[in-house]
Backbone as CSV, one residue per row, in Angstrom:
resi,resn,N_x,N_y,N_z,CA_x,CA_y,CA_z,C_x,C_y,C_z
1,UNK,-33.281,55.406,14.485,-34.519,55.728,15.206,-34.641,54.847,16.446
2,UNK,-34.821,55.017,17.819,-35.074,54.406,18.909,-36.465,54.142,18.829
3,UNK,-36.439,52.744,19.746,-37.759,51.856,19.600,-38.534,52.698,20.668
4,UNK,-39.799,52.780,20.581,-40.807,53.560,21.029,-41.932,52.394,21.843
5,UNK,-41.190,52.155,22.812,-42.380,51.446,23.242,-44.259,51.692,23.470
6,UNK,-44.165,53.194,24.012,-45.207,53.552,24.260,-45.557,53.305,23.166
7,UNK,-45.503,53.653,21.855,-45.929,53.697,20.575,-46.810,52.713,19.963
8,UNK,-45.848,51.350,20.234,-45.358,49.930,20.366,-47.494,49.469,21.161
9,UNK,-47.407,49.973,22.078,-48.496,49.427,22.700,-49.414,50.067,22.662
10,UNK,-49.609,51.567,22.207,-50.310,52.328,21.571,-51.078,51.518,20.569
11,UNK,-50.290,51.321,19.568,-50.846,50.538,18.420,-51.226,49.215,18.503
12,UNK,-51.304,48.715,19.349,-51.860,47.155,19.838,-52.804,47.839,20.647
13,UNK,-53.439,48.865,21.302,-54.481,49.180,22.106,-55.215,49.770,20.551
14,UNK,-54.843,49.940,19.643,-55.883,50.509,18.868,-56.147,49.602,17.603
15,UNK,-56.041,48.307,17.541,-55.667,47.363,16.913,-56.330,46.447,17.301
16,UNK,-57.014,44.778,16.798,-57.848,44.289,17.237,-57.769,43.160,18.161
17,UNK,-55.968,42.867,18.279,-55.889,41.493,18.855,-55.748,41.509,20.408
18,UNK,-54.719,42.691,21.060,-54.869,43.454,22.542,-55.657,44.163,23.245
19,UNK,-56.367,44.878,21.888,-56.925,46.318,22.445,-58.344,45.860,22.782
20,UNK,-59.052,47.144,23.289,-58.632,48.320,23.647,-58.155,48.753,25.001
21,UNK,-57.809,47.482,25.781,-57.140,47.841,26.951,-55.918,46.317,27.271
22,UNK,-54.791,46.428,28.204,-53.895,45.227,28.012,-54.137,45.455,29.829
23,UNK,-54.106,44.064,30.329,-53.771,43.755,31.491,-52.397,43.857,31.535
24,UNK,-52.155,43.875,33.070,-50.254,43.557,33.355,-49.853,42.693,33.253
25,UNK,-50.746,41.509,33.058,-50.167,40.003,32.322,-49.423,40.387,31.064
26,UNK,-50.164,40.757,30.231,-50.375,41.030,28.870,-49.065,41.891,28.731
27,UNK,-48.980,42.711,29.369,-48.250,44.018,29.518,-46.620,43.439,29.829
28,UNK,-46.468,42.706,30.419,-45.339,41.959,31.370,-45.043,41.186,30.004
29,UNK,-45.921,40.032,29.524,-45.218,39.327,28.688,-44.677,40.087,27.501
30,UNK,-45.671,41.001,26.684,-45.185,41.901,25.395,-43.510,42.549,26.083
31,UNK,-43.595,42.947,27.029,-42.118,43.892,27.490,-41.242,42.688,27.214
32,UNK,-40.785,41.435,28.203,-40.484,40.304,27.621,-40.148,39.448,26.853
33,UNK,-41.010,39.623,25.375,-40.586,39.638,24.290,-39.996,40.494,23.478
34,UNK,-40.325,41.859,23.864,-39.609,42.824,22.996,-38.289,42.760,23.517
35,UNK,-37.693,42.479,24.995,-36.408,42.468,25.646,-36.001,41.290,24.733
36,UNK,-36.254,40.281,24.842,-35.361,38.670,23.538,-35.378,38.999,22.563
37,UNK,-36.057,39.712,21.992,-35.727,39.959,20.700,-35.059,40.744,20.011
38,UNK,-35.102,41.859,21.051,-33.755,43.050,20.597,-33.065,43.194,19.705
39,UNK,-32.771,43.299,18.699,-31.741,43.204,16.838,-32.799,42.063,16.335
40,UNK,-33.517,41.735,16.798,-33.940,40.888,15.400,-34.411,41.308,14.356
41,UNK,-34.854,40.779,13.601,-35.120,41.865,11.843,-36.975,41.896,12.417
42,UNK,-37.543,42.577,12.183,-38.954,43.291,12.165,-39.871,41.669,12.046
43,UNK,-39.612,41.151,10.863,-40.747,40.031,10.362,-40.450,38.865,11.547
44,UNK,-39.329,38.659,12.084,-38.863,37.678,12.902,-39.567,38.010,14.230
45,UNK,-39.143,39.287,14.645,-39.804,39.539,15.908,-41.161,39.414,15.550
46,UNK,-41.806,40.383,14.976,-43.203,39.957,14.506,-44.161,38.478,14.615
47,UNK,-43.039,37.366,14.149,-43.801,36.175,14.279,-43.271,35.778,15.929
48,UNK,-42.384,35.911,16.743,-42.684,35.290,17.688,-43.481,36.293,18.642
49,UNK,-44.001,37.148,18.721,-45.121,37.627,18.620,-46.257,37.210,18.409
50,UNK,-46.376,37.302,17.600,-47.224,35.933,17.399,-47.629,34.773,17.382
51,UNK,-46.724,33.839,17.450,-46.408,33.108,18.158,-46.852,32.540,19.620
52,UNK,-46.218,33.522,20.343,-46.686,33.460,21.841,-48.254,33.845,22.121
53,UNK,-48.754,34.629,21.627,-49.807,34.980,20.969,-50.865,33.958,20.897
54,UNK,-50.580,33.164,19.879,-51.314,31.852,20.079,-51.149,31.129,20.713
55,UNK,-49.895,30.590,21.048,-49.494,29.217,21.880,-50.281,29.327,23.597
56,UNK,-50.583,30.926,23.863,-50.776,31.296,25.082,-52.049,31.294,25.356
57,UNK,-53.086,31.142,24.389,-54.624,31.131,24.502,-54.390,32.997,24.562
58,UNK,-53.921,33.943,24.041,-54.000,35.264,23.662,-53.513,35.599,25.403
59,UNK,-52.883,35.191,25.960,-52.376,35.499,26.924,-51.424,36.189,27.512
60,UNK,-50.250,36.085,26.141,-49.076,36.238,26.845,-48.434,35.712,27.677
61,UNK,-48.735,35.321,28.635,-48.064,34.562,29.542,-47.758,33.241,29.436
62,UNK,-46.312,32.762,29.570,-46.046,31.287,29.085,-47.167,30.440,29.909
63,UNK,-47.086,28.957,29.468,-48.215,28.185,30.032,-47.726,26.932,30.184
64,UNK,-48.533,25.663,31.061,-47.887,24.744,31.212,-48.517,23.860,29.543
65,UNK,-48.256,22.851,29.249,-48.603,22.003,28.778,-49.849,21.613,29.097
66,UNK,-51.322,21.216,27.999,-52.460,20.886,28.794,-52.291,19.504,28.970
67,UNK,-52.828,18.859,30.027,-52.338,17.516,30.599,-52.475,17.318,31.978
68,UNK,-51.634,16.154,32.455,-51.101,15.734,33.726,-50.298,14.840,33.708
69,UNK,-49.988,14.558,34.932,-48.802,13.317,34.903,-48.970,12.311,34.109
70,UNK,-50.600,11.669,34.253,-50.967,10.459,33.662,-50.547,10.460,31.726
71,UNK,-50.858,11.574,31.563,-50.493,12.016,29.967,-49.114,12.408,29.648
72,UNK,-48.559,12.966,30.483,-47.075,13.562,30.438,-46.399,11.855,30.166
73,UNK,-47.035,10.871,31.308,-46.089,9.560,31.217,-45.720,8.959,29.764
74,UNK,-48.129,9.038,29.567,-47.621,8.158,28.444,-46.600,8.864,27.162
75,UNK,-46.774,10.076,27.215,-46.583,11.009,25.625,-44.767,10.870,25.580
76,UNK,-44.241,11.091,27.134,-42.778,11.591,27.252,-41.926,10.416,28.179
77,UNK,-41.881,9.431,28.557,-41.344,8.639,29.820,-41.457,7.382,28.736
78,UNK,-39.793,7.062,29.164,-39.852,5.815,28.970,-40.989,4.738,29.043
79,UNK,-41.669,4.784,30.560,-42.577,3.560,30.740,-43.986,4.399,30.002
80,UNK,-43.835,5.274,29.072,-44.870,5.242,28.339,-45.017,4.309,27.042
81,UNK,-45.956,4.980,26.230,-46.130,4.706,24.989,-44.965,5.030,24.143
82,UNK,-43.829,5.887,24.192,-43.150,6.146,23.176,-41.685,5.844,23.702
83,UNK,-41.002,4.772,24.258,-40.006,4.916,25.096,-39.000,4.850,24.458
84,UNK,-38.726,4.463,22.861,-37.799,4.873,21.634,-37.513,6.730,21.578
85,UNK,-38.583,6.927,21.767,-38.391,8.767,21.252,-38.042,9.468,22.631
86,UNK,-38.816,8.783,23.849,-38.225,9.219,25.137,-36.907,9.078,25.455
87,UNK,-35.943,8.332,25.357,-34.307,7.939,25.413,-34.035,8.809,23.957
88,UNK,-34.672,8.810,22.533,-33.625,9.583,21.783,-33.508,10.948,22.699
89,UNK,-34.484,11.594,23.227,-34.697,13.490,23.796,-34.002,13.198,24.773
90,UNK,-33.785,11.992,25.708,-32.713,12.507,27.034,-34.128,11.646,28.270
91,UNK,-35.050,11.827,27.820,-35.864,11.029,28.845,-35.350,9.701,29.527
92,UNK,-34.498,9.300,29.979,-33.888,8.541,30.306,-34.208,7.737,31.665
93,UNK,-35.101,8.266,32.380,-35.417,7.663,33.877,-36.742,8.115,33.483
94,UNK,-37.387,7.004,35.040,-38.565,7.008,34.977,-38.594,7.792,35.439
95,UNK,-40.202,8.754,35.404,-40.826,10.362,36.261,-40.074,11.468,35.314
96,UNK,-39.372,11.056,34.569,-38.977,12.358,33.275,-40.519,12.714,32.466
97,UNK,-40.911,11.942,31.995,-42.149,12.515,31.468,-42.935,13.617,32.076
98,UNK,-43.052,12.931,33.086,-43.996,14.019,33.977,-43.167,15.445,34.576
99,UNK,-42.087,15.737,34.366,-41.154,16.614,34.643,-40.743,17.536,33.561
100,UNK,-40.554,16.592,32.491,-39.793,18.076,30.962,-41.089,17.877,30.359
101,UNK,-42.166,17.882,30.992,-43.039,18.415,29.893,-43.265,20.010,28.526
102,UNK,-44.252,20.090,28.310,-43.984,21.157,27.824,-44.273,22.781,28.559
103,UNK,-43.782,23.657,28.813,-43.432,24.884,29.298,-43.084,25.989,28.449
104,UNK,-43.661,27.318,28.604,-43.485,28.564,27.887,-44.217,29.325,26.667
105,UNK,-43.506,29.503,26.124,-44.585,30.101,24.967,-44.819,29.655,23.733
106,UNK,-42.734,28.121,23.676,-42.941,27.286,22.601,-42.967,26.023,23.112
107,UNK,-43.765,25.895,24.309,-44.110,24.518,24.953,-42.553,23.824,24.534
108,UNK,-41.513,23.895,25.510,-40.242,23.498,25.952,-40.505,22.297,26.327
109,UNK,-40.275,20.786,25.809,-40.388,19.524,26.202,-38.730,18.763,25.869
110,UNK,-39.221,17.485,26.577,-37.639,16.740,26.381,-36.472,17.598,27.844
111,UNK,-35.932,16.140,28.163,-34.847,16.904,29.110,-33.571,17.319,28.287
112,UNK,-33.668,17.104,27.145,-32.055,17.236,26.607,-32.515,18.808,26.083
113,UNK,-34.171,19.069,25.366,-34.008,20.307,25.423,-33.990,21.494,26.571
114,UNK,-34.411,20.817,27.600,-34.132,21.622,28.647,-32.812,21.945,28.970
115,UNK,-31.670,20.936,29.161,-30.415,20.580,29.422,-29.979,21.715,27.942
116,UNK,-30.044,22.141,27.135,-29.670,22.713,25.779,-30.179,24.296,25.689
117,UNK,-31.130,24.832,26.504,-32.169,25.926,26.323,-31.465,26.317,27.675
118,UNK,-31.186,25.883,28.520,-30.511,26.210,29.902,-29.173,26.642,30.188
119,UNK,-28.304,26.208,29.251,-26.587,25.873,29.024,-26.894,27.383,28.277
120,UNK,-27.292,27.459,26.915,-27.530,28.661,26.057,-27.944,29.960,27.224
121,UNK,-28.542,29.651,27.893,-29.308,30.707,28.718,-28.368,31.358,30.364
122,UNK,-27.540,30.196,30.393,-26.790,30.170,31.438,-28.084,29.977,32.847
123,UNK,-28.561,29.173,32.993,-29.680,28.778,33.920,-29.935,27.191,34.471
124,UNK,-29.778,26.508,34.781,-29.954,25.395,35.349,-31.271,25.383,34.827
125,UNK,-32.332,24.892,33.531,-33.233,24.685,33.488,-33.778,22.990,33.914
126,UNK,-32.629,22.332,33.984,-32.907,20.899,33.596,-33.163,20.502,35.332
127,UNK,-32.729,21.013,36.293,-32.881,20.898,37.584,-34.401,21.495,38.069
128,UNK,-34.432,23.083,37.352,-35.615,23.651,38.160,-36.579,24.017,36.864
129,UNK,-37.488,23.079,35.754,-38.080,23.272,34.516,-38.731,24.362,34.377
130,UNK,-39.407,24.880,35.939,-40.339,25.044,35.688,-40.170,27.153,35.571
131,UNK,-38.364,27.053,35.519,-37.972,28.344,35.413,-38.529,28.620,33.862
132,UNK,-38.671,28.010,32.792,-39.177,27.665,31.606,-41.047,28.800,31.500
133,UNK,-41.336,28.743,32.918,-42.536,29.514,32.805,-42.286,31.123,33.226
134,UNK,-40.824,31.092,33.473,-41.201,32.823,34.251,-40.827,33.549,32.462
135,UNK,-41.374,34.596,32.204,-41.433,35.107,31.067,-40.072,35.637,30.343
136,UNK,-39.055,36.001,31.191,-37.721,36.428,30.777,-37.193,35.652,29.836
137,UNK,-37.236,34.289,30.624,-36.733,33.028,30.155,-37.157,32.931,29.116
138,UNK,-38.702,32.283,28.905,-39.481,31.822,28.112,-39.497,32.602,26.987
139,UNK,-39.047,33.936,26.859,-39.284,34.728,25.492,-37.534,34.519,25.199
140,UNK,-36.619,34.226,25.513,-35.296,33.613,25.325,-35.265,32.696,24.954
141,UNK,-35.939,31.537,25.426,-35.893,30.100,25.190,-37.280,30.121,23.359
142,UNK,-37.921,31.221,23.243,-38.603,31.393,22.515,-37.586,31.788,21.095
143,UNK,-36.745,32.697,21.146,-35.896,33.126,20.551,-35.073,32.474,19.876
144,UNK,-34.192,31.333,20.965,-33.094,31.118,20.777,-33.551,29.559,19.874
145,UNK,-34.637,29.242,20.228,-35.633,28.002,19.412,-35.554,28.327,17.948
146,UNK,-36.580,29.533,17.804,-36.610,29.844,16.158,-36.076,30.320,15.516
147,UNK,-34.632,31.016,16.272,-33.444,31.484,15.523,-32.921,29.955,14.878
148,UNK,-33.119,28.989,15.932,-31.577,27.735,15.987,-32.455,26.753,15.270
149,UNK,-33.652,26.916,14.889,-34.001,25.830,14.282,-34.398,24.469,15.161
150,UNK,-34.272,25.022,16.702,-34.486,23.517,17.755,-35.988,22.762,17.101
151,UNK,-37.269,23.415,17.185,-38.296,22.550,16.973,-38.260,21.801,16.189
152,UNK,-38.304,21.865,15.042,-38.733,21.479,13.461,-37.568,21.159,13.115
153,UNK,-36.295,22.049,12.834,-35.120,22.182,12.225,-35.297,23.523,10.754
154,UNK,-36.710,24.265,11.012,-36.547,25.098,10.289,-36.563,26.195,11.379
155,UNK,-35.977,27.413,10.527,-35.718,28.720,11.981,-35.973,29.895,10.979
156,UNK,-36.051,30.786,11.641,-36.207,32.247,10.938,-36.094,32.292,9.974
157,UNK,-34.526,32.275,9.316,-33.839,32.509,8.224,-34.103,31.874,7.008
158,UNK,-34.871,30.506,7.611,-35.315,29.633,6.236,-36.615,30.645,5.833
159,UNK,-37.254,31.199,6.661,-38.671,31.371,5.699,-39.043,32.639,6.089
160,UNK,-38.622,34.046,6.624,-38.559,34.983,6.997,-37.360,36.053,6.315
161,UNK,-38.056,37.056,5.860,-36.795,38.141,5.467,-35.565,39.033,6.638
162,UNK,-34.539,39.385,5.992,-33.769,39.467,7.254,-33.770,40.974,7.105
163,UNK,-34.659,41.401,6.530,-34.625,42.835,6.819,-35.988,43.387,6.152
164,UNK,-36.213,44.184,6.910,-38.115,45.042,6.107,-38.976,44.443,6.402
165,UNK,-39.991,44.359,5.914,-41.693,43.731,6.260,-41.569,42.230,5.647
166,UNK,-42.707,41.393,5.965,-42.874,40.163,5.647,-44.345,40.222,5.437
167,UNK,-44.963,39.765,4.348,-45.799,39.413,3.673,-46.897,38.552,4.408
168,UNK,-48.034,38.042,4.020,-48.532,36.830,4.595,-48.235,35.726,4.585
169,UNK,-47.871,35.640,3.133,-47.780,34.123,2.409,-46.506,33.970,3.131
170,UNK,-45.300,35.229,3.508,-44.106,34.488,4.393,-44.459,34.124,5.860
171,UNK,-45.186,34.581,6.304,-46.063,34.289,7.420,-46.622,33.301,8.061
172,UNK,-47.117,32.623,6.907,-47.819,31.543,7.140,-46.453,30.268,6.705
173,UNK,-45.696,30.237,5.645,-44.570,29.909,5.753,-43.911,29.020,6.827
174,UNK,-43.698,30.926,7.987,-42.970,30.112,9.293,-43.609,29.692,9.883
175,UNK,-44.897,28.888,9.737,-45.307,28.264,10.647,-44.408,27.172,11.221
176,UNK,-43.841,26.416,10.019,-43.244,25.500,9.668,-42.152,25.386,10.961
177,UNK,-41.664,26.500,11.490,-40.596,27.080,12.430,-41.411,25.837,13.388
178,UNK,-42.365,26.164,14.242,-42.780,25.732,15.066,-43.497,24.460,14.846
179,UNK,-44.606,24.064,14.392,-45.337,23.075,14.049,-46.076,22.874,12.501
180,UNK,-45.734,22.630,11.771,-45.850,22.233,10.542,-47.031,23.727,9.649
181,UNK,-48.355,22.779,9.506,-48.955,23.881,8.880,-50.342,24.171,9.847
182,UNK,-50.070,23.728,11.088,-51.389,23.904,12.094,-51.603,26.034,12.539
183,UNK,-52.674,25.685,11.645,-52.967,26.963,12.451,-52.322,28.113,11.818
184,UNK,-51.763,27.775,10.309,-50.691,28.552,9.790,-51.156,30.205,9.431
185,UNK,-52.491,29.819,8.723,-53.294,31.483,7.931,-53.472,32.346,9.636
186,UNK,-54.165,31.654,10.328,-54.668,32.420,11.190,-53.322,33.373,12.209
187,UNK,-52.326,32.209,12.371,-50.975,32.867,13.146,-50.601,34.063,12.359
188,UNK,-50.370,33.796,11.084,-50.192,34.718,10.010,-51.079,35.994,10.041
189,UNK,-51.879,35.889,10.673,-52.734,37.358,10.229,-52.127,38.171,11.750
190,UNK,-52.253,37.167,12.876,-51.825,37.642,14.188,-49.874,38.569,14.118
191,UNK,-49.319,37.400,12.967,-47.982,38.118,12.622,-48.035,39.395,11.837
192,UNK,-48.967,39.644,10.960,-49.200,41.033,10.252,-49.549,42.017,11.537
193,UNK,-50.322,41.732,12.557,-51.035,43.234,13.171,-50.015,43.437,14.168
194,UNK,-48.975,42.627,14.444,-47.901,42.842,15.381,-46.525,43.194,14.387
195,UNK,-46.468,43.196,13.590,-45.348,43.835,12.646,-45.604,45.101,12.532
196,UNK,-47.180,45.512,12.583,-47.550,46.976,12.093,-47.659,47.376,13.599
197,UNK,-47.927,46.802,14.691,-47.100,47.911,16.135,-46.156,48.105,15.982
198,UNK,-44.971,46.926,16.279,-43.618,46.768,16.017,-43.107,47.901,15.036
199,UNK,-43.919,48.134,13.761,-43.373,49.416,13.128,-43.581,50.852,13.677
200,UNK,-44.684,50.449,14.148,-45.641,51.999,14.915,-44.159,52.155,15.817
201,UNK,-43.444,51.381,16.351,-43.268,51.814,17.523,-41.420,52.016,17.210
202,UNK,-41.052,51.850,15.911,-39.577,52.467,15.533,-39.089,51.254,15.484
203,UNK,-39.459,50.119,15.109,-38.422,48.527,14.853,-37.884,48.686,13.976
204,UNK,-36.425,48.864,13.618,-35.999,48.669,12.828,-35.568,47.308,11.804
């Protein structure tokens, strides 16, 4: 069965988290993600879907990190507060903090993950970060995160089925993918109403 996009966004306009109308923001990022995700199993795509979903303030559109330099220093830069964890990620010079902050839809931080998300992507991310916000990328760099296990060290496969529907309780699960158990029930309900477009619309 071929994927049905119209279908696809049909059922998110009649549904409670998009609808009843999507801007071309909205519109741009969903296309975006459905392009990175292409073969993934239904429940997988589903959560980064969701995913972006939340991370975006319901936006879609990747985002910077909330902050500024002054915060970027202390959180990520050597001459911050954490300059052990800044040299383990690659932060290695001063003004790195304020540079690999976080970017996209899974807030992309650290230069080594930039330097790693860029190489995979074939893109110079570690030179120009802030390619990390145009949406192509960012639903790639979204992908290639919770397939590989980069955040956490848990990825899809640990807590997601590799084929058919996914449940809540697996749902809430992958939160774990991304950030522990913040925000886990609620992402989870956002991953159910985007599995049931995703089906509306021929995902296999």
């Amino acid at each position: 069965m071929t994927f049905s996009p119209a279908s696809f966004f049909g059922a998110l306009r009649a549904g409670k988290l998009l609808g009843p109308t999507l801007d071309q923001g909205e519109v741009d990022g969903c296309n975006a993600i459905l392009a990175a995700c292409s073969g993934l199993p239904l429940s997988w795509a589903a959560y980064a879907f969701a995913t972006a979903f939340h991370e975006t303030a319901f936006t879609m559109q990747p985002i910077k990190e909330y902050g500024g330099p002054r915060y970027f220093t202390k959180m990520y830069d050597i001459a911050g507060d954490r300059p052990t964890l800044a040299k383990a990620n690659g932060n290695v010079h001063p003004g790195d903090g304020a540079k690999f902050f976080g970017r996209g839809y899974v807030q992309l931080t650290w230069r080594s993950n930039y330097r790693r998300a860029g190489q995979r992507l074939g893109i110079d991310l570690e030179s120009n970060p802030d390619l990390a916000l145009k949406p192509e990328y960012a639903a790639k760099i979204m992908r290639e995160g919770m397939t590989g296990g980069w955040f956490t060290g848990k990825s899809f496969g640990h807590c997601l089925p590799g084929a058919g529907s996914a449940a809540k309780v697996d749902f809430i699960a992958a939160r774990k993918i991304i950030n522990g158990t913040d925000k886990a029930e609620k992402i989870a309900e956002y991953a159910l109403h985007f599995q049931q477009a995703l089906q509306a619309g021929g995902w296999a």
